[in-house]
PDB file of C-alpha atoms in Angstrom:
ATOM      1  CA  LEU C   1      -0.144  -0.119   0.240  1.00  0.00           C
ATOM      2  CA  ARG C   2       1.383   3.473  -1.104  1.00  0.00           C
ATOM      3  CA  MET C   3       0.004   6.188  -0.117  1.00  0.00           C
ATOM      4  CA  PHE C   4       2.348   9.067  -1.546  1.00  0.00           C
ATOM      5  CA  GLY C   5       3.118   9.809  -5.023  1.00  0.00           C
ATOM      6  CA  LYS C   6       6.789  10.546  -5.920  1.00  0.00           C
ATOM      7  CA  LYS C   7       6.007  14.125  -6.528  1.00  0.00           C
ATOM      8  CA  SER C   8       4.328  14.966  -2.720  1.00  0.00           C
ATOM      9  CA  LEU C   9       7.661  12.672  -1.589  1.00  0.00           C
ATOM     10  CA  GLN C  10       9.976  15.404  -3.212  1.00  0.00           C
ATOM     11  CA  ARG C  11       8.102  17.862  -1.989  1.00  0.00           C
ATOM     12  CA  ARG C  12       8.058  16.873   1.576  1.00  0.00           C
ATOM     13  CA  LYS C  13      12.147  16.354   1.516  1.00  0.00           C
ATOM     14  CA  ASN C  14      13.058  19.777   2.355  1.00  0.00           C
ATOM     15  CA  LYS C  15      10.445  19.852   5.336  1.00  0.00           C
ATOM     16  CA  MET C  16      10.801  18.723   8.970  1.00  0.00           C
ATOM     17  CA  LYS C  17      11.641  14.940   8.876  1.00  0.00           C
ATOM     18  CA  LEU C  18      12.338  12.554  12.032  1.00  0.00           C
ATOM     19  CA  ASN C  19      14.915  10.205  12.740  1.00  0.00           C
ATOM     20  CA  PHE C  20      15.071   6.795  13.919  1.00  0.00           C
ATOM     21  CA  LYS C  21      17.487   4.646  15.288  1.00  0.00           C
ATOM     22  CA  ALA C  22      17.546   1.233  15.725  1.00  0.00           C
ATOM     23  CA  ALA C  23      17.546   1.530  20.137  1.00  0.00           C
ATOM     24  CA  LYS C  24      15.056   2.612  22.137  1.00  0.00           C
ATOM     25  CA  GLN C  25      15.065   4.387  25.809  1.00  0.00           C
ATOM     26  CA  ASN C  26      12.835   3.144  28.754  1.00  0.00           C
ATOM     27  CA  THR C  27       9.458   4.724  28.148  1.00  0.00           C
ATOM     28  CA  ARG C  28       6.414   5.671  30.377  1.00  0.00           C
ATOM     29  CA  LEU C  29       2.746   4.672  29.028  1.00  0.00           C
ATOM     30  CA  VAL C  30       0.852   7.232  27.907  1.00  0.00           C
ATOM     31  CA  THR C  31      -2.804   6.995  26.497  1.00  0.00           C
ATOM     32  CA  PHE C  32      -4.795   8.985  24.474  1.00  0.00           C
ATOM     33  CA  LYS C  33      -7.915   9.644  22.002  1.00  0.00           C
ATOM     34  CA  VAL C  34      -7.606  11.032  18.606  1.00  0.00           C
ATOM     35  CA  ASP C  35     -10.416  11.820  15.650  1.00  0.00           C
ATOM     36  CA  PRO C  36     -10.778   9.868  12.675  1.00  0.00           C
ATOM     37  CA  THR C  37      -8.457  12.391  10.678  1.00  0.00           C
ATOM     38  CA  THR C  38      -5.464  12.563  12.762  1.00  0.00           C
ATOM     39  CA  SER C  39      -5.739   8.529  13.205  1.00  0.00           C
ATOM     40  CA  LYS C  40      -5.385   8.298   9.187  1.00  0.00           C
ATOM     41  CA  ASN C  41      -2.114  11.119   9.411  1.00  0.00           C
ATOM     42  CA  LEU C  42      -0.786   9.099  11.739  1.00  0.00           C
ATOM     43  CA  THR C  43      -1.345   6.025   9.840  1.00  0.00           C
ATOM     44  CA  SER C  44       0.628   7.515   7.079  1.00  0.00           C
ATOM     45  CA  LEU C  45       2.904   8.927   9.011  1.00  0.00           C
ATOM     46  CA  ARG C  46       4.023   5.483  10.439  1.00  0.00           C
ATOM     47  CA  ALA C  47       4.036   3.837   7.244  1.00  0.00           C
ATOM     48  CA  LEU C  48       6.379   6.450   5.688  1.00  0.00           C
ATOM     49  CA  TYR C  49       8.357   6.345   8.726  1.00  0.00           C
ATOM     50  CA  SER C  50       8.431   2.642   8.478  1.00  0.00           C
ATOM     51  CA  GLU C  51       9.940   2.317   5.099  1.00  0.00           C
ATOM     52  CA  GLU C  52      12.223   4.916   4.979  1.00  0.00           C
ATOM     53  CA  ALA C  53      13.936   2.936   8.538  1.00  0.00           C
ATOM     54  CA  LYS C  54      13.044  -0.294   6.866  1.00  0.00           C
ATOM     55  CA  ARG C  55      11.957  -1.512  10.440  1.00  0.00           C
ATOM     56  CA  ARG C  56       8.462  -0.804  12.132  1.00  0.00           C
ATOM     57  CA  VAL C  57       8.112   2.954  13.607  1.00  0.00           C
ATOM     58  CA  THR C  58       5.799   2.725  16.147  1.00  0.00           C
ATOM     59  CA  THR C  59       3.244   5.906  17.222  1.00  0.00           C
ATOM     60  CA  GLY C  60       4.870   6.006  20.313  1.00  0.00           C
ATOM     61  CA  GLU C  61       8.397   7.039  18.720  1.00  0.00           C
ATOM     62  CA  ILE C  62       6.640   9.308  16.456  1.00  0.00           C
ATOM     63  CA  VAL C  63       5.014  11.279  18.947  1.00  0.00           C
ATOM     64  CA  LYS C  64       8.464  11.251  21.330  1.00  0.00           C
ATOM     65  CA  GLN C  65       9.709  12.960  18.622  1.00  0.00           C
ATOM     66  CA  LEU C  66       6.834  15.188  17.697  1.00  0.00           C
ATOM     67  CA  ILE C  67       7.288  16.330  21.627  1.00  0.00           C
ATOM     68  CA  ASN C  68      10.551  17.050  21.937  1.00  0.00           C
ATOM     69  CA  LEU C  69      11.297  18.420  18.686  1.00  0.00           C
ATOM     70  CA  HIS C  70       8.162  20.678  19.879  1.00  0.00           C
ATOM     71  CA  HIS C  71       9.911  21.166  23.462  1.00  0.00           C
ATOM     72  CA  ALA C  72      13.352  22.325  21.658  1.00  0.00           C
ATOM     73  CA  ASP C  73      11.416  24.693  19.376  1.00  0.00           C
ATOM     74  CA  VAL C  74       8.803  26.423  22.235  1.00  0.00           C
ATOM     75  CA  PHE C  75      12.269  26.913  24.531  1.00  0.00           C
ATOM     76  CA  LYS C  76      14.727  28.678  22.244  1.00  0.00           C
ATOM     77  CA  MET C  77      12.083  31.016  20.888  1.00  0.00           C
ATOM     78  CA  GLU C  78      11.510  31.831  24.891  1.00  0.00           C
ATOM     79  CA  LYS C  79      15.447  31.935  25.436  1.00  0.00           C
ATOM     80  CA  GLN C  80      15.346  33.995  21.817  1.00  0.00           C
ATOM     81  CA  ASN C  81      12.547  36.455  23.189  1.00  0.00           C
ATOM     82  CA  ASP C  82      14.839  36.902  27.137  1.00  0.00           C
ATOM     83  CA  SER C  83      17.370  38.472  25.202  1.00  0.00           C
TER      84      SER C  83
END
């Protein structure tokens, strides 16, 4: 099942990308509900990153990286505003 065409993949090359390594850190359980559109988008992201990493990438891995990237951006902006 291919969810993206070649053109859309090329357009996304310069966008935010997550990196997945073979090793995983210790984790804590977090549970959340999503609407059908978000679920479909998450499934597409999971398929894309699993294909790129040549292994199964989990929802938890995606969410962890998104949280950490957002945290870094928010606090980077805060530091710049304090200067």
